[in-house]
XYZ file of C-alpha atoms in Angstrom:
73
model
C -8.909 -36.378 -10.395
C -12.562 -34.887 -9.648
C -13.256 -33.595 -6.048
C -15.393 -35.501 -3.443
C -17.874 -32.793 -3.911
C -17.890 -33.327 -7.685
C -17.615 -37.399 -7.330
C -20.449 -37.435 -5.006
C -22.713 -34.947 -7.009
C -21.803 -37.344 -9.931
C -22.709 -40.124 -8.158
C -26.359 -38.642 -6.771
C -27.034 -37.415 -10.095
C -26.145 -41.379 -11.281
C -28.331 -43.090 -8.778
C -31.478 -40.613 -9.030
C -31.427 -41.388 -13.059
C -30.980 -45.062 -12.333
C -34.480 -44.900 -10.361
C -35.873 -42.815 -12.577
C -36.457 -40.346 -10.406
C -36.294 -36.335 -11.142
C -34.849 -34.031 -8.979
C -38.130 -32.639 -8.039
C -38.962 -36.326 -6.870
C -35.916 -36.372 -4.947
C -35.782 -33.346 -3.807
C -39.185 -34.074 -2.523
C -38.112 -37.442 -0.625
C -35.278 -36.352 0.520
C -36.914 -33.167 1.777
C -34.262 -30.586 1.068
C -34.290 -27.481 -1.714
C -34.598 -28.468 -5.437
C -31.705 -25.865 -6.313
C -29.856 -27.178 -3.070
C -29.720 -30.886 -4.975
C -28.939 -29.282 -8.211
C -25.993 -27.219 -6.731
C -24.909 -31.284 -4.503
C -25.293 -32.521 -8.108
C -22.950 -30.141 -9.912
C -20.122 -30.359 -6.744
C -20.876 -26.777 -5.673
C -22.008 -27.406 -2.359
C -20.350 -28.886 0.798
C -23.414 -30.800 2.522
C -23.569 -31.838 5.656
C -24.116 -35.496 6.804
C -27.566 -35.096 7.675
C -28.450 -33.961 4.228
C -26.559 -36.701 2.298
C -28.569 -39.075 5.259
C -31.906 -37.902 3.944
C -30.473 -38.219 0.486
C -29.739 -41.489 0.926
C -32.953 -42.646 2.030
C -34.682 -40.516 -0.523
C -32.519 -42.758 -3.240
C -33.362 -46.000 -1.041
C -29.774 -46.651 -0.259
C -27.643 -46.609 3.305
C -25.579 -43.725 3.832
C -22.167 -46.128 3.744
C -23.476 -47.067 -0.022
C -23.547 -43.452 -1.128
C -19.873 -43.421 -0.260
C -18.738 -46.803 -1.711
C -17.289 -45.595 -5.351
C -15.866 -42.623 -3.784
C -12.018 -41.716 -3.680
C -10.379 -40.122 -1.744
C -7.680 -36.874 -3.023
């Protein structure tokens, strides 16, 4: 079974492709560091809720939605 890091980097990474969106682009709506997305993307980062917040709105989605297909260890 993957991490929650690694499920919700996998699940970013999912949604940003699905609106066709780069991770420049979302890096740039969401307003947090390129290489700090990249690292969310690949599970190597713990973020906090404020930065999956702004990720959320950067993807157009609630916060609860980001967390819908994740499970838990």
């Amino acid at each position: 079974m993957m991490t929650i890091n690694k499920q919700l980097g996998y699940l970013i990474r999912y949604l940003r492709e699905e609106k066709g969106l780069t991770i420049e682009q979302l890096a740039l709506e969401a307003e947090v560091n390129r290489n700090y997305l990249g690292d969310l993307e690949r599970g190597t980062r713990n973020p906090t809720i404020l930065v999956l917040s702004k990720i959320a709105k950067g993807l157009g989605i609630t916060l609860s939605n980001l967390f819908e297909n994740i499970k838990e260890m």
